[in-house]
Amino acid sequence: KITVRKQVQTQYPYLKNTVFRRSDAAIAEAVMADELRRRSSFVKRDLVKPDKFYFDPACDIDSTICFQDDVNSKVFERLKSTPKFDASQWKDELSSQFRFIIGQHVIPLTQGGLHTIVLPRILKSEAILEFDASSYYPSILRKIGRHPEALLKTWISILNEMTDKRLAAKKCGNGTEADVYKIIINSVYGKLAEKHSINFDPNLQLSGVINGQLFLLTLMEAFNRSGFEVIVANTDGLYINAGKRIDEAINIAKKWSAETGFELDNKYSTIYVATSVNDYALFSPKSGWFHKKGKFGPGKRTAPTIITDAVLEQICGNTEIPGYIGASKNILEFLYSTSVKGDGVEVNQNGAQ
């Protein structure tokens, strides 16, 4: 993170040392405001935002989206025929009315992005494939091609340029530069829902999140119709059990990419372990446990990492739990932190209260 912040400082020197104390969202806000000022007649004090932001399904849902299964087609047609509504109505009044069924998953459209329900599970397969859409929501905004109502067309040009630069840096292996643009373009999307941001436009944000979920649902449906189990889907990607049919699965993904214009990255693993949609780990014979998130990841210290690591090592057949714990020489694996409440007790040197 420090390396990325230093790169932000290099690319946008006017931020000076504030890059180390600003949040990602604050950096994105400052960069977009400066880019707009330099490239157009934008003056923040002259910004006038509409009182209402309306979402019209007939116009705001991408016309290329379609479903093959009858049940999902009917839900989709009902969504498209919904009369225009204030974007603020979606979360509490409307979103729960539209549920899609794909395999064992029942998926409602939400305010924040697509998530399937994941029960605790261990899956071992010859091939588990992840398909992840690169810069998904910025790419959806590019596809929509519209700027926030209170801003100028220059806004979408700036976002498209940064998205292109991020994808190019990622392809060239320049991860740090790619992460700089990722901070900005992903955070700008989030700023669409923030009332006090210059980027505020809840209709544009809703257009992004609804279209994003619908496009991903069509990919899920394509895999399901071809007999692949969709293990889980989350915001901008999904995992499938490909087994011995890797080439067939990749061809389905390529076809979807060609039809939608979204680039898909894919990763290979053979073991998937999860306790929820955001708490999971992936194993491959070549890389070991190469991807650990949530409770399995190193970032959370509410429990000793030695516990989850030992369980994972036994699952993949490397080491039994007692042997793994006994062989560890790293004290950090046994440490964790937690909140302490109450008045506490005083303990003397002999351990007595």
XYZ file of C-alpha atoms in Angstrom:
353
model
C 0.000 0.000 0.000
C 2.837 2.412 0.781
C 4.410 1.722 -2.636
C 1.090 2.476 -4.350
C 0.663 5.679 -2.339
C 4.150 6.796 -3.381
C 3.206 6.175 -7.011
C 0.028 8.237 -6.524
C 2.222 11.041 -5.216
C 4.482 10.751 -8.277
C 1.616 10.771 -10.785
C -0.364 13.507 -9.022
C 2.250 15.709 -7.296
C -0.299 18.376 -6.336
C -1.619 15.933 -3.696
C 1.803 16.189 -1.985
C 2.118 14.226 1.262
C -1.643 14.122 1.763
C -1.721 10.848 -0.183
C -0.581 9.046 2.974
C -3.517 10.260 5.074
C -6.280 10.446 2.473
C -8.644 7.533 1.887
C -8.883 5.997 -1.589
C -12.194 7.809 -2.062
C -10.695 11.175 -1.079
C -7.825 10.685 -3.543
C -10.285 9.863 -6.329
C -12.401 12.932 -5.548
C -9.381 15.251 -5.618
C -7.960 13.766 -8.831
C -11.279 13.917 -10.714
C -11.882 17.504 -9.608
C -8.424 18.553 -10.793
C -8.735 16.671 -14.095
C -12.108 18.323 -14.758
C -10.726 21.754 -13.886
C -7.729 21.348 -16.199
C -9.664 19.911 -19.146
C -12.870 21.936 -19.023
C -14.552 24.941 -17.505
C -15.453 23.060 -14.325
C -15.738 25.193 -11.189
C -16.871 23.347 -8.081
C -18.753 26.301 -6.583
C -20.914 26.538 -9.721
C -22.027 22.895 -9.455
C -25.834 22.529 -9.518
C -27.237 19.068 -8.860
C -30.794 17.960 -9.728
C -33.257 17.449 -6.872
C -34.402 14.065 -8.233
C -32.631 11.281 -10.088
C -34.883 8.934 -12.038
C -34.141 5.427 -13.289
C -36.058 4.285 -16.358
C -35.641 0.499 -16.852
C -36.796 0.679 -20.463
C -33.977 3.096 -21.313
C -31.320 2.532 -18.642
C -30.999 -1.270 -18.904
C -28.618 -2.329 -21.675
C -30.572 -3.461 -24.732
C -28.173 -6.361 -25.444
C -28.948 -8.184 -22.191
C -31.157 -11.251 -22.575
C -31.845 -14.496 -20.712
C -32.471 -17.956 -22.132
C -34.329 -19.664 -19.278
C -38.074 -18.956 -19.171
C -38.208 -18.117 -15.466
C -35.368 -15.601 -15.690
C -36.706 -14.133 -18.950
C -40.036 -13.394 -17.284
C -38.356 -11.722 -14.293
C -36.198 -9.675 -16.658
C -39.158 -8.556 -18.796
C -41.033 -7.559 -15.656
C -38.046 -5.475 -14.584
C -37.770 -3.749 -17.967
C -41.480 -2.923 -17.976
C -41.345 -1.301 -14.514
C -42.330 2.401 -14.796
C -39.673 5.052 -14.248
C -38.911 5.555 -10.552
C -36.805 7.684 -8.226
C -33.441 5.934 -7.784
C -33.825 6.188 -4.003
C -36.800 3.782 -4.149
C -34.756 0.850 -5.425
C -33.076 -0.324 -2.228
C -36.053 -0.403 0.144
C -39.062 -0.757 -2.149
C -38.217 -2.457 -5.436
C -35.029 -4.551 -5.483
C -36.443 -7.526 -3.559
C -39.145 -7.997 -6.217
C -36.682 -9.308 -8.805
C -35.117 -12.711 -8.096
C -33.285 -14.850 -10.633
C -32.783 -18.629 -10.341
C -29.602 -20.234 -11.669
C -28.843 -23.776 -10.599
C -29.081 -23.944 -6.818
C -28.793 -20.175 -6.485
C -31.696 -17.773 -5.944
C -30.267 -14.328 -6.590
C -32.056 -11.045 -5.849
C -30.923 -7.824 -7.482
C -29.464 -5.528 -4.814
C -28.213 -1.996 -4.274
C -24.568 -3.004 -3.908
C -23.834 -5.835 -6.331
C -24.448 -9.512 -6.958
C -23.781 -11.985 -4.137
C -24.762 -15.630 -3.900
C -25.316 -17.354 -0.583
C -22.471 -19.712 0.329
C -22.750 -22.354 3.011
C -19.614 -23.861 4.633
C -18.062 -26.114 2.023
C -14.962 -28.014 0.884
C -14.837 -28.733 -2.851
C -12.085 -30.739 -4.542
C -12.032 -30.936 -8.337
C -9.658 -31.423 -11.246
C -10.315 -27.800 -12.148
C -12.059 -24.946 -10.362
C -12.002 -21.847 -12.546
C -12.424 -18.246 -11.458
C -13.603 -15.750 -14.058
C -13.153 -12.157 -12.943
C -14.182 -9.116 -15.017
C -11.344 -6.574 -15.240
C -12.291 -3.088 -13.965
C -15.876 -4.278 -14.141
C -17.881 -1.310 -12.886
C -15.733 1.353 -14.568
C -16.133 -0.688 -17.767
C -19.904 -0.719 -17.275
C -19.877 3.077 -16.919
C -17.881 3.208 -20.155
C -20.543 1.022 -21.798
C -23.330 3.268 -20.488
C -21.411 6.249 -21.838
C -23.059 8.846 -19.622
C -21.645 11.359 -17.164
C -23.168 12.573 -13.872
C -25.990 15.019 -14.620
C -24.281 17.928 -12.874
C -20.960 17.481 -14.703
C -19.649 17.749 -18.254
C -19.044 15.075 -20.900
C -15.336 15.405 -20.119
C -16.004 13.263 -17.034
C -16.637 10.062 -18.980
C -13.613 10.770 -21.206
C -11.386 11.010 -18.130
C -12.820 7.808 -16.652
C -12.393 5.927 -19.943
C -8.796 7.112 -20.269
C -7.931 5.969 -16.739
C -9.653 2.622 -17.294
C -7.621 2.070 -20.482
C -4.401 2.992 -18.696
C -5.173 0.600 -15.851
C -5.869 -2.316 -18.202
C -2.701 -1.544 -20.211
C -0.540 -1.376 -17.073
C -2.028 -4.647 -15.826
C -1.244 -6.397 -19.122
C 2.344 -5.098 -19.037
C 2.823 -6.406 -15.504
C 3.070 -2.928 -13.947
C 0.997 -3.745 -10.902
C 1.762 -0.559 -8.975
C 0.640 1.769 -11.761
C -2.422 -0.399 -12.357
C -3.307 -0.155 -8.653
C -3.093 3.656 -8.775
C -5.715 3.812 -11.509
C -7.746 1.113 -9.742
C -7.939 3.316 -6.628
C -9.315 6.204 -8.666
C -11.732 4.523 -11.073
C -13.224 2.153 -8.483
C -13.604 4.921 -5.925
C -15.173 7.289 -8.443
C -17.862 4.681 -9.052
C -18.538 4.589 -5.303
C -18.655 8.393 -5.210
C -21.707 8.338 -7.507
C -23.769 7.409 -4.435
C -22.219 10.022 -2.126
C -24.446 13.069 -1.789
C -21.667 15.600 -1.144
C -19.386 14.388 -3.936
C -19.003 16.306 -7.190
C -19.634 12.913 -8.871
C -23.011 12.373 -7.174
C -25.577 10.763 -9.468
C -27.570 7.897 -7.874
C -29.274 7.121 -11.184
C -25.933 6.541 -12.910
C -24.770 4.482 -9.939
C -27.965 2.409 -10.079
C -27.581 1.962 -13.831
C -24.107 0.571 -13.182
C -25.095 -1.797 -10.395
C -28.243 -3.165 -12.072
C -26.602 -3.678 -15.460
C -23.535 -5.149 -13.747
C -25.622 -7.751 -11.946
C -27.660 -8.586 -15.047
C -24.607 -9.106 -17.260
C -22.997 -11.360 -14.635
C -26.236 -13.315 -14.282
C -26.189 -14.025 -18.029
C -22.687 -15.487 -17.640
C -23.878 -17.633 -14.743
C -26.812 -18.803 -16.855
C -24.549 -19.679 -19.801
C -22.382 -21.907 -17.597
C -25.396 -23.486 -15.903
C -27.114 -24.286 -19.214
C -23.949 -26.089 -20.327
C -23.948 -28.278 -17.226
C -21.306 -26.460 -15.153
C -21.888 -25.875 -11.455
C -21.585 -22.209 -10.559
C -20.030 -22.453 -7.108
C -20.285 -18.803 -6.135
C -20.666 -15.353 -7.694
C -19.585 -12.124 -6.073
C -19.773 -8.544 -7.432
C -17.547 -8.849 -10.506
C -16.801 -12.524 -10.983
C -17.656 -16.153 -10.323
C -16.213 -19.609 -9.721
C -17.269 -22.762 -11.542
C -16.492 -26.444 -11.127
C -14.991 -27.168 -14.556
C -13.689 -30.676 -13.837
C -12.161 -32.045 -17.043
C -13.963 -29.507 -19.273
C -11.564 -26.584 -18.977
C -11.438 -25.704 -22.675
C -15.225 -25.762 -22.970
C -15.590 -23.459 -19.958
C -13.013 -21.014 -21.310
C -14.804 -20.913 -24.678
C -18.091 -20.011 -22.957
C -16.300 -17.187 -21.129
C -14.706 -15.965 -24.380
C -18.082 -15.933 -26.120
C -19.583 -13.880 -23.279
C -16.646 -11.446 -23.415
C -17.047 -11.024 -27.171
C -20.768 -10.337 -26.800
C -20.500 -7.926 -23.854
C -17.105 -6.272 -24.382
C -15.929 -7.069 -20.829
C -12.495 -8.643 -20.366
C -12.337 -11.743 -18.180
C -9.282 -12.902 -16.254
C -9.245 -16.530 -15.127
C -7.440 -18.440 -12.406
C -7.117 -22.190 -11.860
C -7.376 -24.090 -8.582
C -8.249 -27.609 -7.413
C -9.591 -27.010 -3.886
C -12.139 -24.417 -2.771
C -12.823 -23.979 0.941
C -15.392 -21.480 2.215
C -17.428 -20.590 5.275
C -19.249 -17.707 3.514
C -19.142 -15.747 0.254
C -16.355 -13.490 1.554
C -14.455 -16.052 3.636
C -12.711 -18.562 1.400
C -9.386 -20.044 0.285
C -8.129 -21.543 -2.997
C -5.459 -24.183 -3.521
C -3.539 -25.338 -6.577
C -0.795 -27.998 -6.682
C 1.641 -25.468 -8.155
C 0.974 -22.464 -5.899
C -0.396 -23.978 -2.697
C -2.999 -21.895 -0.869
C -2.460 -18.936 -3.186
C -5.640 -16.974 -2.480
C -7.037 -16.505 1.028
C -9.777 -14.004 1.856
C -11.697 -12.897 4.919
C -11.278 -15.198 7.910
C -8.704 -17.243 5.977
C -6.614 -14.208 5.063
C -3.710 -12.650 6.949
C -5.354 -9.245 7.395
C -7.730 -10.138 10.244
C -6.171 -10.924 13.588
C -9.355 -11.734 15.551
C -8.165 -15.344 15.744
C -4.684 -16.874 15.459
C -3.847 -17.573 11.800
C -2.227 -20.850 12.871
C -5.738 -22.312 13.285
C -7.030 -21.740 9.756
C -3.616 -22.455 8.222
C -3.395 -25.793 10.028
C -6.892 -26.771 8.906
C -6.117 -25.854 5.297
C -2.861 -27.836 5.313
C -4.715 -30.922 6.498
C -7.448 -30.435 3.866
C -4.903 -30.404 1.033
C -3.128 -33.436 2.494
C 0.184 -31.801 3.364
C 0.299 -32.006 7.160
C -1.964 -33.168 9.989
C -3.193 -30.345 12.234
C -1.144 -31.277 15.359
C 2.015 -31.666 13.296
C 1.591 -28.331 11.554
C 0.970 -26.444 14.802
C 3.838 -28.193 16.575
C 6.288 -27.437 13.782
C 5.557 -23.702 13.611
C 8.433 -21.473 14.762
C 6.656 -18.169 14.030
C 5.098 -16.637 17.143
C 3.095 -14.198 15.008
C 0.945 -17.084 13.788
C -0.334 -17.540 17.365
C -1.155 -13.883 18.081
C -4.515 -12.185 17.723
C -6.303 -9.090 18.969
C -9.760 -8.490 20.356
C -11.767 -5.748 22.017
C -11.825 -5.709 25.815
C -14.950 -4.550 27.600
C -15.807 -4.045 31.249
C -13.814 -2.754 34.187
C -11.260 -5.556 34.132
C -9.527 -7.206 37.086
C -6.185 -6.609 38.705
C -3.783 -9.556 38.764
C -0.657 -9.717 40.963
C 2.692 -11.277 40.015
C 1.572 -14.707 41.257
C -1.497 -14.674 39.023
C -3.997 -14.106 41.840
C -6.823 -11.585 41.366
